[in-house]
XYZ file of C-alpha atoms in Angstrom:
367
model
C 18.516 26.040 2.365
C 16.933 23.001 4.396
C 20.247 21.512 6.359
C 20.185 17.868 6.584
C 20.814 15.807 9.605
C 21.421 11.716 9.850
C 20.653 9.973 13.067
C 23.877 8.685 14.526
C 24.591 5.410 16.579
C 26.262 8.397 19.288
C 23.316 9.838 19.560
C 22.926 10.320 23.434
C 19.834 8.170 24.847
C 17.413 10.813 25.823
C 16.510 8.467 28.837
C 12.785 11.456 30.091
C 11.741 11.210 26.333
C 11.665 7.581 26.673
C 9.842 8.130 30.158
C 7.519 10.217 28.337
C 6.867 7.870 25.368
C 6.685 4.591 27.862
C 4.036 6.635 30.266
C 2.409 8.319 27.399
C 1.269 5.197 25.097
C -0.280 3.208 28.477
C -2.188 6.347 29.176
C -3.433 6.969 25.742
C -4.339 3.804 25.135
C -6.347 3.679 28.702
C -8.032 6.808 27.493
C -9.122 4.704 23.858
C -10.651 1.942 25.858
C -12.298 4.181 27.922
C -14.150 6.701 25.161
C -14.520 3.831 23.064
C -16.866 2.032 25.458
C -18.709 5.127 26.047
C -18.990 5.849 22.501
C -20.373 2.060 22.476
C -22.741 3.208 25.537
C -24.066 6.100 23.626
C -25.690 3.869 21.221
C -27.487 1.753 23.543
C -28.639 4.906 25.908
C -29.436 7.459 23.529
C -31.023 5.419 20.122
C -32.375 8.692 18.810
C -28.761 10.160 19.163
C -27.733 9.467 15.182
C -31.493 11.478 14.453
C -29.946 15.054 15.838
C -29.615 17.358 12.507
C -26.740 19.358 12.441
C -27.605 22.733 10.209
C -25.538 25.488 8.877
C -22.169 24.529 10.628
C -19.352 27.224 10.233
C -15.866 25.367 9.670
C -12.413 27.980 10.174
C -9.687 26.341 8.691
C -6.739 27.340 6.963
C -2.945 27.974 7.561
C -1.991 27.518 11.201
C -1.225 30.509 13.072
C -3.320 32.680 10.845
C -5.911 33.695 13.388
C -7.247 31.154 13.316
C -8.214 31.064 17.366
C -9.037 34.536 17.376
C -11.747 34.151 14.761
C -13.114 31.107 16.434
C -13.453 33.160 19.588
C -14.709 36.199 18.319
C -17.363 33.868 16.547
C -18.047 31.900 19.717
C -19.029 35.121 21.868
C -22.361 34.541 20.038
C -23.489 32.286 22.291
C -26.878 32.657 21.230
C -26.290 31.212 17.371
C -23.066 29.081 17.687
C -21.666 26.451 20.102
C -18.306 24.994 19.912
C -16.547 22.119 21.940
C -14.405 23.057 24.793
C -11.075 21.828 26.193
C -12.899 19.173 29.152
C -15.561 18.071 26.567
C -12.910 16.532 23.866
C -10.414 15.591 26.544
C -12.995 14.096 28.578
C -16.020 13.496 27.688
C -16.467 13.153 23.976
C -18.981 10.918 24.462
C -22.832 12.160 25.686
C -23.171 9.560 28.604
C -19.637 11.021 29.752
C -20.875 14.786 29.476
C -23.822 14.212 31.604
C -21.784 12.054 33.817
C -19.605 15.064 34.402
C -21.830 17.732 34.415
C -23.538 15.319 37.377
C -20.191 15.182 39.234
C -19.813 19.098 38.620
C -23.386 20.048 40.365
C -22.711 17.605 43.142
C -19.199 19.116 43.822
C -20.953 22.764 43.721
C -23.069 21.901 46.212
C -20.524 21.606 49.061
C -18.298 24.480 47.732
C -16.787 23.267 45.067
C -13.665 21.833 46.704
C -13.090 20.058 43.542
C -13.545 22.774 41.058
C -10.866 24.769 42.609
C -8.581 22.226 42.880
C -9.098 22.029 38.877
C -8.893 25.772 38.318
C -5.632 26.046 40.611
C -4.084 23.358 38.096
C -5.262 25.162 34.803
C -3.359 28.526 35.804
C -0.303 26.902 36.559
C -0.276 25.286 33.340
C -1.769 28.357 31.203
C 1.312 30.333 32.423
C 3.232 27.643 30.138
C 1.287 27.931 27.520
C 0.118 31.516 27.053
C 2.963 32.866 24.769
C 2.010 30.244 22.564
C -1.568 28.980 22.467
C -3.604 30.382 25.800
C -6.432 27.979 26.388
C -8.501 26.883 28.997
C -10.932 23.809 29.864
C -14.252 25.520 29.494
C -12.147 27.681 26.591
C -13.390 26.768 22.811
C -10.876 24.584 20.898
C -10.125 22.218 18.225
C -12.440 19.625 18.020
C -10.571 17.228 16.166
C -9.016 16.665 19.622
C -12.603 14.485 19.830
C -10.973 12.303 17.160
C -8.106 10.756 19.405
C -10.009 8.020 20.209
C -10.170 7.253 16.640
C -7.116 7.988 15.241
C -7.967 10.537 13.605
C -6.134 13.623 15.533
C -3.199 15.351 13.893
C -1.194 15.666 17.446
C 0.031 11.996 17.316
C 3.141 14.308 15.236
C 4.287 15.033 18.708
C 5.084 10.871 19.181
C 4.809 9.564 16.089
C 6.615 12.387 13.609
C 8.049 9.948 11.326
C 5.187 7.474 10.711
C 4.496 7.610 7.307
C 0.359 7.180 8.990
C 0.904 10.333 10.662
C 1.670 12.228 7.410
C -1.034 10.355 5.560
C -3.387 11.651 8.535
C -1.969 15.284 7.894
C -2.783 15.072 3.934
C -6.080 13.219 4.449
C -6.280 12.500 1.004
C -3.547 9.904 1.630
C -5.733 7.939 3.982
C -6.860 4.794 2.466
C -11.074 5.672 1.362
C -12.483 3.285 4.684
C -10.661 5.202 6.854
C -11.726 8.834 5.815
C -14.960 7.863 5.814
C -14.932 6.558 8.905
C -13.178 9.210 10.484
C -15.811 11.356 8.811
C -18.427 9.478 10.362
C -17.298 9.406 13.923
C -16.822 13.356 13.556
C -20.350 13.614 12.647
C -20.847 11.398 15.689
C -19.136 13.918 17.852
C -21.271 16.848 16.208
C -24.732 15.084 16.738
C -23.363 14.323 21.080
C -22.436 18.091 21.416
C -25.574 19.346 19.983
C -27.618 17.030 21.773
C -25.739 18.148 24.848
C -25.816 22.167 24.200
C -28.938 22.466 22.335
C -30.337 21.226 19.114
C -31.238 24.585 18.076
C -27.746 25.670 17.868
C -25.019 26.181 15.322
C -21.766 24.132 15.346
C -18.664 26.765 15.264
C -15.237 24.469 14.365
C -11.860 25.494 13.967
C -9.399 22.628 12.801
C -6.302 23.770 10.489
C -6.169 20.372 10.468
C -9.258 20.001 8.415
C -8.340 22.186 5.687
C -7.544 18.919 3.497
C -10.727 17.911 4.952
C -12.861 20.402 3.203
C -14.589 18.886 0.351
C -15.439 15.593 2.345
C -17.132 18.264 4.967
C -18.557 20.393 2.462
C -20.293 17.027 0.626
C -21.004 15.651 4.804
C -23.213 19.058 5.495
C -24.164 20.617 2.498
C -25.291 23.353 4.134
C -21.910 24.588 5.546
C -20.019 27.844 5.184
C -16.312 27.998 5.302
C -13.655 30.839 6.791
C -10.285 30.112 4.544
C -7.480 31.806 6.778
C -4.786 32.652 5.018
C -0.657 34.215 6.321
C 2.166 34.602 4.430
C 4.130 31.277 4.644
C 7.867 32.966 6.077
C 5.158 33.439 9.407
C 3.577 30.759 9.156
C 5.993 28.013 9.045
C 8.561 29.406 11.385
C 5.293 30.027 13.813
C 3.810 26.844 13.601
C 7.133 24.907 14.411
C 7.798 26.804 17.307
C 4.509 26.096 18.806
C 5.252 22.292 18.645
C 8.679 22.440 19.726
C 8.134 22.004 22.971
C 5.918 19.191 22.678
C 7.847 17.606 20.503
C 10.979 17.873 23.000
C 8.879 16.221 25.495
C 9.285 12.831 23.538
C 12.460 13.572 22.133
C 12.177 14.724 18.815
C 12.856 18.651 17.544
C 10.817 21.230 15.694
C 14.499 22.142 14.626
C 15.048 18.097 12.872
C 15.375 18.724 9.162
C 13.086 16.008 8.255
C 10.487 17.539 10.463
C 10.833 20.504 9.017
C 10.970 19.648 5.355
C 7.449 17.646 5.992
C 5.778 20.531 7.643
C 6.706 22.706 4.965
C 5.116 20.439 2.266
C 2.068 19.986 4.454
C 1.888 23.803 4.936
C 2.549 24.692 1.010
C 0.015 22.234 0.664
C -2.475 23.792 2.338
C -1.860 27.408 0.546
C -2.538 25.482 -2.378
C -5.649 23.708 -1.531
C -7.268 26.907 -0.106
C -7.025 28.528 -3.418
C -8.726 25.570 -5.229
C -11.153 25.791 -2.674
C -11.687 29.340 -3.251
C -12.529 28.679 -7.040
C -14.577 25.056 -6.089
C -17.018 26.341 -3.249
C -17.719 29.832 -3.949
C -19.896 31.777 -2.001
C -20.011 28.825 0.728
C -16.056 29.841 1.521
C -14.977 33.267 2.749
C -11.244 33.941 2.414
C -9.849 36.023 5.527
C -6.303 37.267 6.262
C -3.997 37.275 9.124
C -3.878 41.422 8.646
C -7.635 41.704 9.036
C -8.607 39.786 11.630
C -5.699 40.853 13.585
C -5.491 44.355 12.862
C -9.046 45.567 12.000
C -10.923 42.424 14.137
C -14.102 44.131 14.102
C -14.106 44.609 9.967
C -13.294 40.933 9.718
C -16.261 39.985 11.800
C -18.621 42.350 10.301
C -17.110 40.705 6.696
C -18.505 37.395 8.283
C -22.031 38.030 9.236
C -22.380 40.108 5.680
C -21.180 37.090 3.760
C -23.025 34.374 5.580
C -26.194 36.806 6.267
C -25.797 35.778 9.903
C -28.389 37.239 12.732
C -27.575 40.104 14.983
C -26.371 39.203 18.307
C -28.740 40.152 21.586
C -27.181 42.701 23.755
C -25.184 40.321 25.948
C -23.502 38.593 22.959
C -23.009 42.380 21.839
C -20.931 43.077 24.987
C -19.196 39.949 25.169
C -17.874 40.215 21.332
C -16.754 44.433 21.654
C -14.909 42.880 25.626
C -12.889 40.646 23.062
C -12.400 43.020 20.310
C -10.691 45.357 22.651
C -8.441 42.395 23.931
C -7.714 41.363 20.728
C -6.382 44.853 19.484
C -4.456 45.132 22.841
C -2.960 41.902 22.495
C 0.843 41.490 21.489
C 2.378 37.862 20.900
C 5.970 37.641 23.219
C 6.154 34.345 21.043
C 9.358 35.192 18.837
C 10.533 32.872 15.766
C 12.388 33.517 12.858
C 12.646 30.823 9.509
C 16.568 30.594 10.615
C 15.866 29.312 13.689
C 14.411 26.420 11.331
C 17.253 26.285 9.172
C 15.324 28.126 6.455
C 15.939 30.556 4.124
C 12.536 32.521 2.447
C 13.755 31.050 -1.219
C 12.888 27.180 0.425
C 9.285 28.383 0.612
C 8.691 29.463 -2.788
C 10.020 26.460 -4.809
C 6.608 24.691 -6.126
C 5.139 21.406 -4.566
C 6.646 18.470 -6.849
C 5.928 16.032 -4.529
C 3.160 14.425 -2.385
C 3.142 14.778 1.160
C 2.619 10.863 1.373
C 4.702 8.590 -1.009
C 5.360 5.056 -1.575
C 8.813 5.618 -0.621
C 7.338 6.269 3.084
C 7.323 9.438 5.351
């Protein structure tokens, strides 16, 4: 069973989480300012910007830790068909007047060696070596593009600071938002869509993989009618204990702990709400959604991809794309996860994940 846990008055002050927390906030809210005003910039620079059509999007979401980033990647290799935003492009330069901006700085600093480039690449190893066990990543890597959304409140991470706000729940159920907000969050993704394609190539397919936008599916589905869907799906005594593992660390950074009973309890909901809504989902969009699982993509990758371009009667890939997909199919059969969690570690037993959802996620009484 869930063990429960009051805050006590004895509690030690955790004097680097409030470091982190009193460093963090300026920074963030720098950051705001700054993509705001080049969001703003965008308008006045690029008035044809809100005319770029975004056709036949492919949205993974699902159950975190599902396979989610393998699918995306496998998916991405076909450059050709699909683009999707990486790490430095959501981080920074969600806007298009910072992409170009960049890119400018990039060919200048290739032109006299690129001192600055290495410098950059010397940083991301050091800090992939902390993350690889977990979630291995890289700048130019694909990723989560709702990482565009921080500006805007509209990014699922603010757990890590704020994992008691009843807002950050609401933001994790979607539904919960008030109606001005999820449209408007649905608006400045769109936003986001229109500057990447505008940046990579109008001709191109968006790729997106957001767990976080799995209670986000029918406002996407009605947003581009034309999209297709991958549903990933795990069993939840992996998911759950995988998924709070992953944020444990980042959680400890500001003092909190994937281990906190509260936490825990709320991620559980959030998680058996997502099983749930995938199977409505299933039933609601039909032939636009394609249900995958864990097993598949991670133990036969190559039938799980070949599942995809059957059920969304995608194009065949040119010969380079060809290579570049059977390079990562051989990685991802080699591969083997050193991350290690178990639902004790949680204070969970398997029977706390199959009691049904009574509750909302979001209540009056507050997070």
């Amino acid at each position: 069973m869930i063990l429960h846990h009051s805050p006590s008055k004895t509690d030690s002050v955790n004097l680097p989480a409030i470091l982190a927390k009193s460093l963090a906030l300026p920074v963030f809210i720098l950051i705001f300012l700054i993509h705001r005003l080049a969001f703003a910039l965008d308008v006045i620079l690029f008035p044809l910007l809100k005319n770029v059509s975004i056709k036949k999007p492919l949205f993974i979401v699902g159950l975190p830790r599902s396979g989610t980033t393998t699918a995306h990647r496998l998916m991405a290799s076909h450059t050709e068909l699909y683009t999707s935003m990486p790490l430095w492009e959501l981080l920074f330069a969600p806007a298009l007047c910072q992409k170009y901006l960049i890119w400018g700085l990039y060919q200048a600093d290739a032109a006299i060696g690129g001192p600055a480039l290495k410098a950059i690449n010397w940083i991301e190893v050091k800090l992939a070596a902390i993350l690889d066990n977990i979630h291995p990543t890289g700048l130019t890597d694909p990723e989560e593009d709702y990482l565009g959304l921080l500006p805007f409140d509209g990014c699922f991470l603010r757990v890590l600071i704020f994992p008691f706000a009843k807002s950050t729940w609401a933001l994790g159920d979607f539904s919960s938002l008030p109606v001005a907000k999820r449209q408007r969050l649905i608006t400045a993704y769109r936003g986001l869509v229109q500057r990447h394609l505008k940046f990579r190539g109008e001709d191109k397919r968006l790729l997106s993989k957001n767990p976080s936008f799995t209670k986000w599916v029918i406002h996407l589905a009605k947003t581009f009618p034309d999209a297709g869907f991958v549903g990933m799906y795990r069993d939840l005594e992996q998911v759950v204990p995988s998924q709070l593992s992953s944020i444990h660390s980042g959680l400890q950074i500001f003092g909190y702990s994937a281990k906190d009973p509260r936490i825990v309890k709320k991620f559980v909901t959030l998680l058996k709400h997502y099983e749930d809504e995938m199977k409505e989902y299933e039933a609601n969009l039909g032939s636009r959604m394609l249900p995958l699982d864990f097993k598949a993509i991670a133990g036969k990758p190559e039938k799980a991809v070949e599942a995809l371009y059957e059920h969304f009667y995608l194009p065949k890939r040119n010969n380079l794309d060809a290579a570049r997909l059977s390079n990562l199919l051989a990685e991802t059969k080699a591969y083997r996860s050193r991350h290690s969690y178990s639902l004790r570690d949680f204070g969970l037993e398997v029977q706390d994940l199959k009691s049904p959802l009574t509750l909302p996620l979001v209540n009056s009484a507050g997070a």
